[in-house]
Amino acid sequence: MTAERSPPPLDARAALFLDFDGTLAPIQNDPDTVSLPDGGADRLLKLSQALDGALVAVSGRDIRDLSARLPVDIWRAGGHGLEICAPGEVPLPLPIQAPGTLLADIEDIVADFPGTRVESKGPVIAVHYRGAPESEGSLLDALNELVENLEGYAIQQGKMVLEAKPARAHKGRALEHIMTLDPFLSRVPVMIGDDTTDEDAMASALRAGGLAIKVGAGETVAPYRLADPDAVWAWLGASSL
């Protein structure tokens, strides 16, 4: 479906799920340069307090990377939900590793495609091809062939990125699990995201009677849309919470 409606105001009964890249911060060619806007950390902390702690950033980034870019006093779910940190919790220093030679094998594939780069996120390995968009089809075929016989792994397409990730790394299942935890229990899930993996969490939020908000253009399961991260912050800032 194509969402066109602006979302209603944020309700005090909400459990707020926020993607990071493309939602709270604009996507950059170099993912290492992405950060919250000025004042963003304080706004997230105030919103979390107003929602009795029921606010979580759910990202494909490794939990250590995500925690370095967000206030540690909010919930964080990294690796598409593989690792979750409660407010104040510091993630373990070493990430879960991808199996066997998967990282090295992907690096060998990417070496044949100038303008692409590999980002290792523990068990999730991202191949960014924003600098070589014509490589998408060939990269996708090569990566699918690589993981075809690797049990529990699949290739996920996103915005100018292909990710080799465990099947259990799934934002929809992460949302469902987090909704069983205090302080999310018995609240109404609201998922905001811009990419393919966010659609899984949007669908889970809708099944639970919640809201889903798509950021940017494209087909979506969400009934509501915001244009870009600036519009997300404007919507969050308009809340009376």
CSV table of C-alpha atoms in Angstrom, one decimal:
chain,number,residue,atom,x,y,z
A,1,MET,CA,0.0,0.0,0.0
A,2,THR,CA,1.0,3.7,-0.3
A,3,ALA,CA,0.7,5.6,2.9
A,4,GLU,CA,-0.1,9.3,2.5
A,5,ARG,CA,-1.6,10.3,5.8
A,6,SER,CA,0.3,12.2,8.6
A,7,PRO,CA,0.3,10.2,11.8
A,8,PRO,CA,-1.8,11.2,14.8
A,9,PRO,CA,-0.1,12.7,17.9
A,10,LEU,CA,1.9,10.4,20.0
A,11,ASP,CA,-0.2,8.9,22.8
A,12,ALA,CA,0.9,8.6,26.4
A,13,ARG,CA,0.0,4.9,26.2
A,14,ALA,CA,2.4,4.2,23.4
A,15,ALA,CA,5.5,2.0,23.3
A,16,LEU,CA,7.7,3.8,20.9
A,17,PHE,CA,10.0,1.8,18.5
A,18,LEU,CA,12.4,3.9,16.5
A,19,ASP,CA,14.8,2.9,13.7
A,20,PHE,CA,18.1,4.8,13.6
A,21,ASP,CA,19.5,5.3,10.1
A,22,GLY,CA,17.1,7.0,7.9
A,23,THR,CA,14.6,7.7,10.7
A,24,LEU,CA,16.4,9.5,13.6
A,25,ALA,CA,19.3,10.5,11.4
A,26,PRO,CA,19.8,10.9,7.6
A,27,ILE,CA,21.5,8.1,5.7
A,28,GLN,CA,25.1,9.0,4.8
A,29,ASN,CA,27.5,7.4,2.3
A,30,ASP,CA,29.7,6.6,5.2
A,31,PRO,CA,27.7,5.0,8.0
A,32,ASP,CA,30.4,5.9,10.5
A,33,THR,CA,29.5,9.6,10.1
A,34,VAL,CA,25.8,9.2,11.1
A,35,SER,CA,24.7,10.9,14.3
A,36,LEU,CA,21.7,12.3,16.1
A,37,PRO,CA,20.9,16.0,15.4
A,38,ASP,CA,21.7,18.6,18.0
A,39,GLY,CA,19.3,18.2,20.9
A,40,GLY,CA,18.2,14.8,19.8
A,41,ALA,CA,19.6,12.9,22.7
A,42,ASP,CA,17.8,15.1,25.2
A,43,ARG,CA,14.6,14.8,23.3
A,44,LEU,CA,14.8,11.0,23.4
A,45,LEU,CA,15.5,11.0,27.1
A,46,LYS,CA,12.5,13.3,27.8
A,47,LEU,CA,10.2,11.2,25.6
A,48,SER,CA,11.4,8.0,27.3
A,49,GLN,CA,10.7,9.5,30.7
A,50,ALA,CA,7.2,10.6,29.6
A,51,LEU,CA,6.5,7.1,28.3
A,52,ASP,CA,7.7,5.5,31.6
A,53,GLY,CA,10.7,4.1,29.8
A,54,ALA,CA,8.8,2.5,26.9
A,55,LEU,CA,11.0,3.8,24.1
A,56,VAL,CA,13.5,1.7,22.2
A,57,ALA,CA,15.8,2.2,19.2
A,58,VAL,CA,15.8,-0.9,17.0
A,59,SER,CA,18.6,-0.9,14.5
A,60,GLY,CA,20.5,-3.1,12.2
A,61,ARG,CA,23.7,-1.6,13.7
A,62,ASP,CA,25.7,-3.7,16.1
A,63,ILE,CA,24.6,-2.9,19.7
A,64,ARG,CA,28.0,-1.5,20.6
A,65,ASP,CA,27.9,0.9,17.6
A,66,LEU,CA,24.3,1.9,18.4
A,67,SER,CA,25.0,2.5,22.0
A,68,ALA,CA,27.8,4.9,21.1
A,69,ARG,CA,25.4,7.0,19.1
A,70,LEU,CA,22.4,7.1,21.5
A,71,PRO,CA,21.9,7.9,25.2
A,72,VAL,CA,22.6,4.7,27.2
A,73,ASP,CA,19.6,5.6,29.4
A,74,ILE,CA,17.1,4.4,26.8
A,75,TRP,CA,16.4,0.9,25.5
A,76,ARG,CA,18.5,-0.2,22.5
A,77,ALA,CA,18.2,-3.2,20.3
A,78,GLY,CA,21.0,-3.8,17.9
A,79,GLY,CA,21.7,-6.4,15.1
A,80,HIS,CA,18.0,-6.2,14.1
A,81,GLY,CA,17.1,-7.3,17.6
A,82,LEU,CA,19.8,-9.9,18.2
A,83,GLU,CA,21.1,-8.0,21.3
A,84,ILE,CA,19.0,-5.8,23.6
A,85,CYS,CA,20.2,-3.4,26.3
A,86,ALA,CA,18.0,-2.0,29.0
A,87,PRO,CA,18.5,1.6,30.1
A,88,GLY,CA,21.9,2.0,31.7
A,89,GLU,CA,23.0,-1.4,30.6
A,90,VAL,CA,26.4,-1.5,28.8
A,91,PRO,CA,26.7,-4.1,26.0
A,92,LEU,CA,29.2,-6.8,26.2
A,93,PRO,CA,32.6,-5.7,24.8
A,94,LEU,CA,32.9,-8.3,22.0
A,95,PRO,CA,30.2,-8.9,19.5
A,96,ILE,CA,28.9,-12.3,18.4
A,97,GLN,CA,30.8,-13.3,15.3
A,98,ALA,CA,29.7,-14.4,11.9
A,99,PRO,CA,30.2,-18.1,11.3
A,100,GLY,CA,33.3,-19.6,9.7
A,101,THR,CA,34.8,-17.7,6.9
A,102,LEU,CA,31.7,-15.8,5.9
A,103,LEU,CA,33.2,-12.3,6.4
A,104,ALA,CA,36.3,-13.2,4.4
A,105,ASP,CA,34.2,-14.8,1.7
A,106,ILE,CA,32.1,-11.7,1.4
A,107,GLU,CA,35.1,-9.4,1.3
A,108,ASP,CA,36.4,-11.5,-1.6
A,109,ILE,CA,33.2,-11.0,-3.5
A,110,VAL,CA,33.1,-7.3,-2.8
A,111,ALA,CA,36.7,-6.9,-4.0
A,112,ASP,CA,35.4,-7.4,-7.6
A,113,PHE,CA,33.0,-4.5,-7.3
A,114,PRO,CA,34.7,-1.1,-7.1
A,115,GLY,CA,32.6,1.5,-5.2
A,116,THR,CA,31.2,-1.1,-2.8
A,117,ARG,CA,32.3,-1.7,0.8
A,118,VAL,CA,31.8,-4.2,3.6
A,119,GLU,CA,30.7,-3.3,7.1
A,120,SER,CA,31.1,-6.0,9.7
A,121,LYS,CA,28.4,-5.8,12.4
A,122,GLY,CA,29.2,-9.0,14.4
A,123,PRO,CA,26.9,-11.7,13.0
A,124,VAL,CA,25.4,-9.3,10.5
A,125,ILE,CA,27.6,-8.4,7.5
A,126,ALA,CA,26.5,-5.4,5.3
A,127,VAL,CA,27.6,-4.7,1.8
A,128,HIS,CA,27.0,-1.1,0.9
A,129,TYR,CA,26.8,-0.3,-2.9
A,130,ARG,CA,25.7,3.3,-2.9
A,131,GLY,CA,28.9,4.1,-4.8
A,132,ALA,CA,28.1,1.5,-7.4
A,133,PRO,CA,24.3,1.1,-7.8
A,134,GLU,CA,24.7,-0.9,-11.0
A,135,SER,CA,26.3,-3.7,-9.0
A,136,GLU,CA,23.1,-4.6,-7.1
A,137,GLY,CA,22.0,-7.5,-9.2
A,138,SER,CA,25.4,-9.2,-9.5
A,139,LEU,CA,26.1,-8.7,-5.8
A,140,LEU,CA,22.7,-10.1,-4.8
A,141,ASP,CA,23.3,-13.2,-6.9
A,142,ALA,CA,26.8,-13.8,-5.6
A,143,LEU,CA,25.7,-13.3,-1.9
A,144,ASN,CA,22.7,-15.5,-2.2
A,145,GLU,CA,24.8,-18.2,-3.7
A,146,LEU,CA,27.3,-17.8,-0.9
A,147,VAL,CA,24.7,-18.3,1.9
A,148,GLU,CA,22.6,-20.8,0.1
A,149,ASN,CA,24.0,-23.7,2.1
A,150,LEU,CA,24.7,-21.8,5.3
A,151,GLU,CA,22.0,-22.9,7.8
A,152,GLY,CA,20.2,-20.1,9.5
A,153,TYR,CA,21.5,-17.3,7.2
A,154,ALA,CA,19.8,-15.2,4.5
A,155,ILE,CA,20.4,-12.1,2.5
A,156,GLN,CA,18.2,-9.1,3.3
A,157,GLN,CA,17.9,-6.2,0.9
A,158,GLY,CA,17.8,-2.6,2.1
A,159,LYS,CA,18.4,0.9,0.8
A,160,MET,CA,21.7,0.5,-1.2
A,161,VAL,CA,22.7,-2.3,1.2
A,162,LEU,CA,22.6,-6.0,1.2
A,163,GLU,CA,23.0,-7.8,4.5
A,164,ALA,CA,23.9,-11.3,5.3
A,165,LYS,CA,22.2,-12.0,8.6
A,166,PRO,CA,20.9,-14.7,10.9
A,167,ALA,CA,17.2,-15.5,10.3
A,168,ARG,CA,16.6,-14.8,14.0
A,169,ALA,CA,17.8,-11.2,13.4
A,170,HIS,CA,14.3,-9.9,12.7
A,171,LYS,CA,12.9,-6.6,13.8
A,172,GLY,CA,9.3,-7.9,13.8
A,173,ARG,CA,10.2,-10.7,16.3
A,174,ALA,CA,12.3,-8.2,18.3
A,175,LEU,CA,9.3,-5.9,18.7
A,176,GLU,CA,7.1,-8.8,19.7
A,177,HIS,CA,9.6,-9.9,22.4
A,178,ILE,CA,10.2,-6.4,23.7
A,179,MET,CA,6.4,-5.9,24.1
A,180,THR,CA,6.5,-8.7,26.7
A,181,LEU,CA,9.0,-6.8,28.9
A,182,ASP,CA,8.4,-4.1,31.5
A,183,PRO,CA,7.7,-1.2,30.8
A,184,PHE,CA,6.4,-2.1,27.3
A,185,LEU,CA,3.8,-4.6,28.5
A,186,SER,CA,0.2,-3.6,27.9
A,187,ARG,CA,1.1,-0.5,25.9
A,188,VAL,CA,0.3,0.2,22.2
A,189,PRO,CA,3.3,-0.3,19.9
A,190,VAL,CA,4.2,2.5,17.5
A,191,MET,CA,6.9,1.6,15.0
A,192,ILE,CA,8.7,4.2,12.9
A,193,GLY,CA,11.2,3.2,10.2
A,194,ASP,CA,12.3,3.7,6.6
A,195,ASP,CA,13.7,0.5,5.3
A,196,THR,CA,12.8,-3.1,4.4
A,197,THR,CA,13.7,-4.6,7.8
A,198,ASP,CA,11.5,-2.0,9.4
A,199,GLU,CA,8.5,-3.3,7.5
A,200,ASP,CA,8.7,-6.5,9.5
A,201,ALA,CA,8.4,-4.5,12.8
A,202,MET,CA,5.6,-2.3,11.3
A,203,ALA,CA,3.6,-5.4,10.5
A,204,SER,CA,4.1,-6.8,14.0
A,205,ALA,CA,3.0,-3.4,15.5
A,206,LEU,CA,-0.2,-3.4,13.3
A,207,ARG,CA,-1.0,-7.0,14.3
A,208,ALA,CA,-0.8,-6.0,17.9
A,209,GLY,CA,-3.3,-3.1,17.4
A,210,GLY,CA,-0.6,-0.4,17.2
A,211,LEU,CA,0.6,2.1,14.7
A,212,ALA,CA,3.2,2.0,11.9
A,213,ILE,CA,4.8,5.1,10.3
A,214,LYS,CA,6.9,5.0,7.1
A,215,VAL,CA,9.7,7.5,6.7
A,216,GLY,CA,10.3,8.6,3.1
A,217,ALA,CA,9.1,7.2,-0.2
A,218,GLY,CA,8.2,3.7,-1.2
A,219,GLU,CA,5.6,1.0,-0.7
A,220,THR,CA,4.8,0.1,2.8
A,221,VAL,CA,2.4,-1.7,5.2
A,222,ALA,CA,2.2,1.5,7.3
A,223,PRO,CA,-0.9,3.6,7.1
A,224,TYR,CA,1.0,6.8,7.9
A,225,ARG,CA,4.0,8.5,6.5
A,226,LEU,CA,6.6,11.2,7.4
A,227,ALA,CA,8.9,12.6,4.7
A,228,ASP,CA,12.3,12.4,6.3
A,229,PRO,CA,14.2,12.4,9.6
A,230,ASP,CA,13.5,16.1,10.0
A,231,ALA,CA,9.8,15.4,9.8
A,232,VAL,CA,10.2,12.6,12.4
A,233,TRP,CA,11.8,15.0,14.9
A,234,ALA,CA,9.1,17.6,14.1
A,235,TRP,CA,6.4,15.0,14.9
A,236,LEU,CA,8.2,13.9,18.1
A,237,GLY,CA,8.7,17.6,19.1
A,238,ALA,CA,5.0,18.3,18.5
A,239,SER,CA,4.0,15.8,21.1
A,240,SER,CA,2.5,17.2,24.3
A,241,LEU,CA,4.2,14.4,26.3
